[in-house]
Amino acid sequence: MQYPVLIEDGSETTAFGVVFPDLPGCFSAGDTLGSALLAAREAAAAWIEAAVEAGTAIPAPSGPGDVRNLADGKGWTLHLIDLDRPDDGVR
């Protein structure tokens, strides 16, 4: 399933920031866009694993259009990341 992720542009001195709007508290970073996307997958997988262990429902992904509105004009770009989600515990 594809989850939207917002990535804040990095530079030579700052990392690319990563936030999943649908997974509260799930964030990461990377020195390059590629490493930020890889770190995003790892962070989301850990978030989902912790949610399953805690019996917490895993939110369904928002539509890209809904999330794009959060990013517009704020220095964030929208990407979609494929994540495996268990069938149970999904709301």
PDB file of N, CA and C in Angstrom:
ATOM      1  N   MET A   1       0.846  -1.167   0.000  1.00  0.00           N
ATOM      2  CA  MET A   1       0.000   0.000   0.000  1.00  0.00           C
ATOM      3  C   MET A   1       0.895   1.234   0.000  1.00  0.00           C
ATOM      4  N   GLN A   2       0.508   2.257  -0.729  1.00  0.00           N
ATOM      5  CA  GLN A   2       1.324   3.465  -0.825  1.00  0.00           C
ATOM      6  C   GLN A   2       0.918   4.495   0.226  1.00  0.00           C
ATOM      7  N   TYR A   3       1.904   4.906   1.002  1.00  0.00           N
ATOM      8  CA  TYR A   3       1.708   5.948   2.003  1.00  0.00           C
ATOM      9  C   TYR A   3       2.407   7.220   1.545  1.00  0.00           C
ATOM     10  N   PRO A   4       1.752   8.359   1.736  1.00  0.00           N
ATOM     11  CA  PRO A   4       2.418   9.615   1.402  1.00  0.00           C
ATOM     12  C   PRO A   4       3.455   9.964   2.466  1.00  0.00           C
ATOM     13  N   VAL A   5       4.557  10.506   2.018  1.00  0.00           N
ATOM     14  CA  VAL A   5       5.609  10.967   2.912  1.00  0.00           C
ATOM     15  C   VAL A   5       6.031  12.355   2.435  1.00  0.00           C
ATOM     16  N   LEU A   6       6.259  13.242   3.374  1.00  0.00           N
ATOM     17  CA  LEU A   6       6.723  14.586   3.048  1.00  0.00           C
ATOM     18  C   LEU A   6       8.213  14.664   3.327  1.00  0.00           C
ATOM     19  N   ILE A   7       8.954  15.204   2.366  1.00  0.00           N
ATOM     20  CA  ILE A   7      10.399  15.324   2.516  1.00  0.00           C
ATOM     21  C   ILE A   7      10.788  16.790   2.391  1.00  0.00           C
ATOM     22  N   GLU A   8      11.497  17.250   3.417  1.00  0.00           N
ATOM     23  CA  GLU A   8      12.015  18.614   3.432  1.00  0.00           C
ATOM     24  C   GLU A   8      13.386  18.602   2.775  1.00  0.00           C
ATOM     25  N   ASP A   9      13.582  19.499   1.830  1.00  0.00           N
ATOM     26  CA  ASP A   9      14.850  19.546   1.106  1.00  0.00           C
ATOM     27  C   ASP A   9      16.030  19.736   2.047  1.00  0.00           C
ATOM     28  N   GLY A  10      17.098  18.998   1.761  1.00  0.00           N
ATOM     29  CA  GLY A  10      18.340  19.146   2.502  1.00  0.00           C
ATOM     30  C   GLY A  10      19.318  20.000   1.720  1.00  0.00           C
ATOM     31  N   SER A  11      20.502  20.135   2.270  1.00  0.00           N
ATOM     32  CA  SER A  11      21.561  20.901   1.613  1.00  0.00           C
ATOM     33  C   SER A  11      22.895  20.266   1.986  1.00  0.00           C
ATOM     34  N   GLU A  12      23.967  20.947   1.676  1.00  0.00           N
ATOM     35  CA  GLU A  12      25.286  20.431   2.037  1.00  0.00           C
ATOM     36  C   GLU A  12      25.484  20.391   3.548  1.00  0.00           C
ATOM     37  N   THR A  13      24.715  21.178   4.281  1.00  0.00           N
ATOM     38  CA  THR A  13      24.896  21.251   5.735  1.00  0.00           C
ATOM     39  C   THR A  13      23.717  20.717   6.543  1.00  0.00           C
ATOM     40  N   THR A  14      22.599  20.420   5.889  1.00  0.00           N
ATOM     41  CA  THR A  14      21.438  19.886   6.608  1.00  0.00           C
ATOM     42  C   THR A  14      20.904  18.648   5.903  1.00  0.00           C
ATOM     43  N   ALA A  15      20.336  17.755   6.689  1.00  0.00           N
ATOM     44  CA  ALA A  15      19.778  16.511   6.156  1.00  0.00           C
ATOM     45  C   ALA A  15      18.410  16.766   5.530  1.00  0.00           C
ATOM     46  N   PHE A  16      17.968  15.816   4.717  1.00  0.00           N
ATOM     47  CA  PHE A  16      16.610  15.803   4.180  1.00  0.00           C
ATOM     48  C   PHE A  16      15.706  15.265   5.294  1.00  0.00           C
ATOM     49  N   GLY A  17      14.714  16.042   5.695  1.00  0.00           N
ATOM     50  CA  GLY A  17      13.788  15.615   6.739  1.00  0.00           C
ATOM     51  C   GLY A  17      12.639  14.821   6.149  1.00  0.00           C
ATOM     52  N   VAL A  18      12.146  13.830   6.894  1.00  0.00           N
ATOM     53  CA  VAL A  18      11.091  12.938   6.424  1.00  0.00           C
ATOM     54  C   VAL A  18       9.989  12.856   7.477  1.00  0.00           C
ATOM     55  N   VAL A  19       8.736  13.022   7.053  1.00  0.00           N
ATOM     56  CA  VAL A  19       7.586  12.928   7.949  1.00  0.00           C
ATOM     57  C   VAL A  19       6.480  12.136   7.260  1.00  0.00           C
ATOM     58  N   PHE A  20       5.869  11.203   8.004  1.00  0.00           N
ATOM     59  CA  PHE A  20       4.683  10.488   7.526  1.00  0.00           C
ATOM     60  C   PHE A  20       3.463  11.110   8.191  1.00  0.00           C
ATOM     61  N   PRO A  21       2.648  11.879   7.465  1.00  0.00           N
ATOM     62  CA  PRO A  21       1.477  12.512   8.069  1.00  0.00           C
ATOM     63  C   PRO A  21       0.481  11.513   8.672  1.00  0.00           C
ATOM     64  N   ASP A  22       0.419  10.300   8.135  1.00  0.00           N
ATOM     65  CA  ASP A  22      -0.566   9.326   8.598  1.00  0.00           C
ATOM     66  C   ASP A  22      -0.078   8.449   9.744  1.00  0.00           C
ATOM     67  N   LEU A  23       1.206   8.499  10.059  1.00  0.00           N
ATOM     68  CA  LEU A  23       1.773   7.665  11.119  1.00  0.00           C
ATOM     69  C   LEU A  23       2.317   8.598  12.203  1.00  0.00           C
ATOM     70  N   PRO A  24       1.510   8.920  13.209  1.00  0.00           N
ATOM     71  CA  PRO A  24       1.899   9.910  14.218  1.00  0.00           C
ATOM     72  C   PRO A  24       3.251   9.588  14.866  1.00  0.00           C
ATOM     73  N   GLY A  25       4.129  10.569  14.850  1.00  0.00           N
ATOM     74  CA  GLY A  25       5.441  10.411  15.460  1.00  0.00           C
ATOM     75  C   GLY A  25       6.459   9.694  14.601  1.00  0.00           C
ATOM     76  N   CYS A  26       6.094   9.334  13.379  1.00  0.00           N
ATOM     77  CA  CYS A  26       7.014   8.623  12.485  1.00  0.00           C
ATOM     78  C   CYS A  26       7.749   9.640  11.619  1.00  0.00           C
ATOM     79  N   PHE A  27       9.050   9.743  11.858  1.00  0.00           N
ATOM     80  CA  PHE A  27       9.866  10.676  11.089  1.00  0.00           C
ATOM     81  C   PHE A  27      11.276  10.129  10.978  1.00  0.00           C
ATOM     82  N   SER A  28      12.044  10.679  10.079  1.00  0.00           N
ATOM     83  CA  SER A  28      13.420  10.245   9.868  1.00  0.00           C
ATOM     84  C   SER A  28      14.149  11.320   9.077  1.00  0.00           C
ATOM     85  N   ALA A  29      15.360  10.994   8.632  1.00  0.00           N
ATOM     86  CA  ALA A  29      16.158  11.933   7.847  1.00  0.00           C
ATOM     87  C   ALA A  29      17.246  11.172   7.108  1.00  0.00           C
ATOM     88  N   GLY A  30      17.853  11.829   6.144  1.00  0.00           N
ATOM     89  CA  GLY A  30      18.973  11.258   5.410  1.00  0.00           C
ATOM     90  C   GLY A  30      19.796  12.357   4.769  1.00  0.00           C
ATOM     91  N   ASP A  31      21.063  12.071   4.536  1.00  0.00           N
ATOM     92  CA  ASP A  31      21.959  13.068   3.947  1.00  0.00           C
ATOM     93  C   ASP A  31      21.668  13.345   2.478  1.00  0.00           C
ATOM     94  N   THR A  32      21.060  12.371   1.785  1.00  0.00           N
ATOM     95  CA  THR A  32      20.669  12.536   0.382  1.00  0.00           C
ATOM     96  C   THR A  32      19.197  12.174   0.265  1.00  0.00           C
ATOM     97  N   LEU A  33      18.589  12.521  -0.857  1.00  0.00           N
ATOM     98  CA  LEU A  33      17.193  12.148  -1.067  1.00  0.00           C
ATOM     99  C   LEU A  33      17.047  10.633  -1.027  1.00  0.00           C
ATOM    100  N   GLY A  34      17.953   9.923  -1.681  1.00  0.00           N
ATOM    101  CA  GLY A  34      17.886   8.464  -1.688  1.00  0.00           C
ATOM    102  C   GLY A  34      18.000   7.866  -0.303  1.00  0.00           C
ATOM    103  N   SER A  35      18.928   8.373   0.494  1.00  0.00           N
ATOM    104  CA  SER A  35      19.071   7.831   1.847  1.00  0.00           C
ATOM    105  C   SER A  35      17.889   8.228   2.719  1.00  0.00           C
ATOM    106  N   ALA A  36      17.292   9.390   2.465  1.00  0.00           N
ATOM    107  CA  ALA A  36      16.103   9.802   3.212  1.00  0.00           C
ATOM    108  C   ALA A  36      14.923   8.890   2.897  1.00  0.00           C
ATOM    109  N   LEU A  37      14.758   8.516   1.628  1.00  0.00           N
ATOM    110  CA  LEU A  37      13.668   7.610   1.255  1.00  0.00           C
ATOM    111  C   LEU A  37      13.880   6.226   1.860  1.00  0.00           C
ATOM    112  N   LEU A  38      15.110   5.739   1.883  1.00  0.00           N
ATOM    113  CA  LEU A  38      15.412   4.453   2.510  1.00  0.00           C
ATOM    114  C   LEU A  38      15.144   4.521   4.012  1.00  0.00           C
ATOM    115  N   ALA A  39      15.585   5.595   4.650  1.00  0.00           N
ATOM    116  CA  ALA A  39      15.343   5.774   6.077  1.00  0.00           C
ATOM    117  C   ALA A  39      13.848   5.874   6.368  1.00  0.00           C
ATOM    118  N   ALA A  40      13.098   6.476   5.454  1.00  0.00           N
ATOM    119  CA  ALA A  40      11.648   6.583   5.623  1.00  0.00           C
ATOM    120  C   ALA A  40      11.008   5.202   5.648  1.00  0.00           C
ATOM    121  N   ARG A  41      11.406   4.329   4.736  1.00  0.00           N
ATOM    122  CA  ARG A  41      10.864   2.967   4.712  1.00  0.00           C
ATOM    123  C   ARG A  41      11.181   2.234   6.014  1.00  0.00           C
ATOM    124  N   GLU A  42      12.417   2.375   6.474  1.00  0.00           N
ATOM    125  CA  GLU A  42      12.832   1.710   7.710  1.00  0.00           C
ATOM    126  C   GLU A  42      12.065   2.253   8.915  1.00  0.00           C
ATOM    127  N   ALA A  43      11.884   3.562   8.984  1.00  0.00           N
ATOM    128  CA  ALA A  43      11.154   4.169  10.095  1.00  0.00           C
ATOM    129  C   ALA A  43       9.696   3.732  10.098  1.00  0.00           C
ATOM    130  N   ALA A  44       9.081   3.705   8.924  1.00  0.00           N
ATOM    131  CA  ALA A  44       7.675   3.298   8.837  1.00  0.00           C
ATOM    132  C   ALA A  44       7.510   1.828   9.194  1.00  0.00           C
ATOM    133  N   ALA A  45       8.427   0.980   8.747  1.00  0.00           N
ATOM    134  CA  ALA A  45       8.357  -0.447   9.089  1.00  0.00           C
ATOM    135  C   ALA A  45       8.459  -0.632  10.599  1.00  0.00           C
ATOM    136  N   ALA A  46       9.357   0.104  11.244  1.00  0.00           N
ATOM    137  CA  ALA A  46       9.495   0.022  12.700  1.00  0.00           C
ATOM    138  C   ALA A  46       8.241   0.549  13.390  1.00  0.00           C
ATOM    139  N   TRP A  47       7.660   1.622  12.856  1.00  0.00           N
ATOM    140  CA  TRP A  47       6.438   2.191  13.432  1.00  0.00           C
ATOM    141  C   TRP A  47       5.301   1.177  13.356  1.00  0.00           C
ATOM    142  N   ILE A  48       5.145   0.558  12.193  1.00  0.00           N
ATOM    143  CA  ILE A  48       4.074  -0.423  12.001  1.00  0.00           C
ATOM    144  C   ILE A  48       4.293  -1.630  12.908  1.00  0.00           C
ATOM    145  N   GLU A  49       5.518  -2.113  13.008  1.00  0.00           N
ATOM    146  CA  GLU A  49       5.816  -3.254  13.882  1.00  0.00           C
ATOM    147  C   GLU A  49       5.475  -2.926  15.337  1.00  0.00           C
ATOM    148  N   ALA A  50       5.852  -1.739  15.797  1.00  0.00           N
ATOM    149  CA  ALA A  50       5.544  -1.328  17.166  1.00  0.00           C
ATOM    150  C   ALA A  50       4.040  -1.198  17.375  1.00  0.00           C
ATOM    151  N   ALA A  51       3.331  -0.682  16.382  1.00  0.00           N
ATOM    152  CA  ALA A  51       1.877  -0.541  16.489  1.00  0.00           C
ATOM    153  C   ALA A  51       1.208  -1.905  16.598  1.00  0.00           C
ATOM    154  N   VAL A  52       1.654  -2.861  15.796  1.00  0.00           N
ATOM    155  CA  VAL A  52       1.089  -4.214  15.842  1.00  0.00           C
ATOM    156  C   VAL A  52       1.339  -4.830  17.218  1.00  0.00           C
ATOM    157  N   GLU A  53       2.565  -4.701  17.724  1.00  0.00           N
ATOM    158  CA  GLU A  53       2.898  -5.267  19.034  1.00  0.00           C
ATOM    159  C   GLU A  53       2.077  -4.634  20.148  1.00  0.00           C
ATOM    160  N   ALA A  54       1.759  -3.350  20.009  1.00  0.00           N
ATOM    161  CA  ALA A  54       0.984  -2.639  21.024  1.00  0.00           C
ATOM    162  C   ALA A  54      -0.520  -2.799  20.836  1.00  0.00           C
ATOM    163  N   GLY A  55      -0.936  -3.433  19.742  1.00  0.00           N
ATOM    164  CA  GLY A  55      -2.354  -3.581  19.459  1.00  0.00           C
ATOM    165  C   GLY A  55      -3.000  -2.297  18.965  1.00  0.00           C
ATOM    166  N   THR A  56      -2.199  -1.402  18.443  1.00  0.00           N
ATOM    167  CA  THR A  56      -2.684  -0.119  17.932  1.00  0.00           C
ATOM    168  C   THR A  56      -3.110  -0.262  16.474  1.00  0.00           C
ATOM    169  N   ALA A  57      -4.233   0.331  16.135  1.00  0.00           N
ATOM    170  CA  ALA A  57      -4.700   0.299  14.746  1.00  0.00           C
ATOM    171  C   ALA A  57      -3.748   1.087  13.858  1.00  0.00           C
ATOM    172  N   ILE A  58      -3.528   0.576  12.665  1.00  0.00           N
ATOM    173  CA  ILE A  58      -2.658   1.239  11.698  1.00  0.00           C
ATOM    174  C   ILE A  58      -3.536   2.065  10.763  1.00  0.00           C
ATOM    175  N   PRO A  59      -3.331   3.373  10.738  1.00  0.00           N
ATOM    176  CA  PRO A  59      -4.176   4.219   9.897  1.00  0.00           C
ATOM    177  C   PRO A  59      -4.024   3.898   8.411  1.00  0.00           C
ATOM    178  N   ALA A  60      -5.119   4.041   7.703  1.00  0.00           N
ATOM    179  CA  ALA A  60      -5.069   3.924   6.245  1.00  0.00           C
ATOM    180  C   ALA A  60      -4.353   5.155   5.696  1.00  0.00           C
ATOM    181  N   PRO A  61      -3.723   5.023   4.542  1.00  0.00           N
ATOM    182  CA  PRO A  61      -3.022   6.179   3.976  1.00  0.00           C
ATOM    183  C   PRO A  61      -3.985   7.249   3.465  1.00  0.00           C
ATOM    184  N   SER A  62      -3.583   8.484   3.615  1.00  0.00           N
ATOM    185  CA  SER A  62      -4.334   9.602   3.044  1.00  0.00           C
ATOM    186  C   SER A  62      -4.111   9.638   1.545  1.00  0.00           C
ATOM    187  N   GLY A  63      -5.007  10.287   0.857  1.00  0.00           N
ATOM    188  CA  GLY A  63      -4.817  10.494  -0.570  1.00  0.00           C
ATOM    189  C   GLY A  63      -3.726  11.520  -0.808  1.00  0.00           C
ATOM    190  N   PRO A  64      -2.975  11.373  -1.895  1.00  0.00           N
ATOM    191  CA  PRO A  64      -1.893  12.326  -2.185  1.00  0.00           C
ATOM    192  C   PRO A  64      -2.368  13.774  -2.230  1.00  0.00           C
ATOM    193  N   GLY A  65      -3.565  14.003  -2.745  1.00  0.00           N
ATOM    194  CA  GLY A  65      -4.079  15.369  -2.821  1.00  0.00           C
ATOM    195  C   GLY A  65      -4.283  15.992  -1.459  1.00  0.00           C
ATOM    196  N   ASP A  66      -4.732  15.186  -0.494  1.00  0.00           N
ATOM    197  CA  ASP A  66      -4.931  15.696   0.863  1.00  0.00           C
ATOM    198  C   ASP A  66      -3.608  16.108   1.490  1.00  0.00           C
ATOM    199  N   VAL A  67      -2.577  15.306   1.264  1.00  0.00           N
ATOM    200  CA  VAL A  67      -1.271  15.577   1.859  1.00  0.00           C
ATOM    201  C   VAL A  67      -0.540  16.679   1.105  1.00  0.00           C
ATOM    202  N   ARG A  68      -0.743  16.751  -0.190  1.00  0.00           N
ATOM    203  CA  ARG A  68      -0.076  17.787  -0.994  1.00  0.00           C
ATOM    204  C   ARG A  68      -0.410  19.174  -0.450  1.00  0.00           C
ATOM    205  N   ASN A  69      -1.626  19.346   0.033  1.00  0.00           N
ATOM    206  CA  ASN A  69      -2.018  20.641   0.589  1.00  0.00           C
ATOM    207  C   ASN A  69      -1.166  21.018   1.795  1.00  0.00           C
ATOM    208  N   LEU A  70      -0.710  20.032   2.557  1.00  0.00           N
ATOM    209  CA  LEU A  70       0.156  20.299   3.703  1.00  0.00           C
ATOM    210  C   LEU A  70       1.533  20.781   3.267  1.00  0.00           C
ATOM    211  N   ALA A  71       1.990  20.298   2.108  1.00  0.00           N
ATOM    212  CA  ALA A  71       3.350  20.568   1.646  1.00  0.00           C
ATOM    213  C   ALA A  71       3.486  21.866   0.862  1.00  0.00           C
ATOM    214  N   ASP A  72       2.434  22.288   0.210  1.00  0.00           N
ATOM    215  CA  ASP A  72       2.521  23.436  -0.697  1.00  0.00           C
ATOM    216  C   ASP A  72       3.077  24.678  -0.018  1.00  0.00           C
ATOM    217  N   GLY A  73       4.124  25.206  -0.612  1.00  0.00           N
ATOM    218  CA  GLY A  73       4.692  26.459  -0.153  1.00  0.00           C
ATOM    219  C   GLY A  73       5.464  26.396   1.144  1.00  0.00           C
ATOM    220  N   LYS A  74       5.744  25.191   1.629  1.00  0.00           N
ATOM    221  CA  LYS A  74       6.412  25.067   2.918  1.00  0.00           C
ATOM    222  C   LYS A  74       7.772  24.381   2.810  1.00  0.00           C
ATOM    223  N   GLY A  75       8.282  24.188   1.597  1.00  0.00           N
ATOM    224  CA  GLY A  75       9.587  23.575   1.426  1.00  0.00           C
ATOM    225  C   GLY A  75       9.595  22.060   1.494  1.00  0.00           C
ATOM    226  N   TRP A  76       8.423  21.444   1.440  1.00  0.00           N
ATOM    227  CA  TRP A  76       8.307  19.986   1.493  1.00  0.00           C
ATOM    228  C   TRP A  76       7.863  19.476   0.128  1.00  0.00           C
ATOM    229  N   THR A  77       8.313  18.288  -0.232  1.00  0.00           N
ATOM    230  CA  THR A  77       7.830  17.639  -1.448  1.00  0.00           C
ATOM    231  C   THR A  77       7.160  16.335  -1.063  1.00  0.00           C
ATOM    232  N   LEU A  78       6.179  15.965  -1.833  1.00  0.00           N
ATOM    233  CA  LEU A  78       5.403  14.757  -1.584  1.00  0.00           C
ATOM    234  C   LEU A  78       5.992  13.588  -2.358  1.00  0.00           C
ATOM    235  N   HIS A  79       6.152  12.472  -1.674  1.00  0.00           N
ATOM    236  CA  HIS A  79       6.559  11.213  -2.293  1.00  0.00           C
ATOM    237  C   HIS A  79       5.604  10.139  -1.792  1.00  0.00           C
ATOM    238  N   LEU A  80       5.483   9.064  -2.542  1.00  0.00           N
ATOM    239  CA  LEU A  80       4.685   7.919  -2.119  1.00  0.00           C
ATOM    240  C   LEU A  80       5.623   6.746  -1.900  1.00  0.00           C
ATOM    241  N   ILE A  81       5.434   6.047  -0.788  1.00  0.00           N
ATOM    242  CA  ILE A  81       6.297   4.920  -0.443  1.00  0.00           C
ATOM    243  C   ILE A  81       5.434   3.689  -0.248  1.00  0.00           C
ATOM    244  N   ASP A  82       5.829   2.593  -0.892  1.00  0.00           N
ATOM    245  CA  ASP A  82       5.133   1.316  -0.722  1.00  0.00           C
ATOM    246  C   ASP A  82       5.496   0.721   0.627  1.00  0.00           C
ATOM    247  N   LEU A  83       4.473   0.420   1.422  1.00  0.00           N
ATOM    248  CA  LEU A  83       4.679  -0.197   2.725  1.00  0.00           C
ATOM    249  C   LEU A  83       3.803  -1.427   2.848  1.00  0.00           C
ATOM    250  N   ASP A  84       4.350  -2.458   3.460  1.00  0.00           N
ATOM    251  CA  ASP A  84       3.556  -3.634   3.787  1.00  0.00           C
ATOM    252  C   ASP A  84       2.830  -3.347   5.083  1.00  0.00           C
ATOM    253  N   ARG A  85       1.574  -3.711   5.095  1.00  0.00           N
ATOM    254  CA  ARG A  85       0.727  -3.460   6.249  1.00  0.00           C
ATOM    255  C   ARG A  85       0.014  -4.749   6.589  1.00  0.00           C
ATOM    256  N   PRO A  86       0.016  -5.171   7.846  1.00  0.00           N
ATOM    257  CA  PRO A  86      -0.716  -6.392   8.191  1.00  0.00           C
ATOM    258  C   PRO A  86      -2.207  -6.203   7.945  1.00  0.00           C
ATOM    259  N   ASP A  87      -2.887  -7.298   7.656  1.00  0.00           N
ATOM    260  CA  ASP A  87      -4.320  -7.220   7.362  1.00  0.00           C
ATOM    261  C   ASP A  87      -5.152  -6.891   8.591  1.00  0.00           C
ATOM    262  N   ASP A  88      -4.687  -7.330   9.761  1.00  0.00           N
ATOM    263  CA  ASP A  88      -5.465  -7.062  10.966  1.00  0.00           C
ATOM    264  C   ASP A  88      -4.999  -5.758  11.603  1.00  0.00           C
ATOM    265  N   GLY A  89      -5.854  -5.127  12.353  1.00  0.00           N
ATOM    266  CA  GLY A  89      -5.499  -3.899  13.027  1.00  0.00           C
ATOM    267  C   GLY A  89      -5.507  -2.671  12.131  1.00  0.00           C
ATOM    268  N   VAL A  90      -6.082  -2.791  10.963  1.00  0.00           N
ATOM    269  CA  VAL A  90      -6.120  -1.663  10.034  1.00  0.00           C
ATOM    270  C   VAL A  90      -7.460  -0.970  10.172  1.00  0.00           C
ATOM    271  N   ARG A  91      -7.422   0.359  10.256  1.00  0.00           N
ATOM    272  CA  ARG A  91      -8.697   1.078  10.324  1.00  0.00           C
ATOM    273  C   ARG A  91      -8.897   1.888   9.084  1.00  0.00           C
TER     274      ARG A  91
END
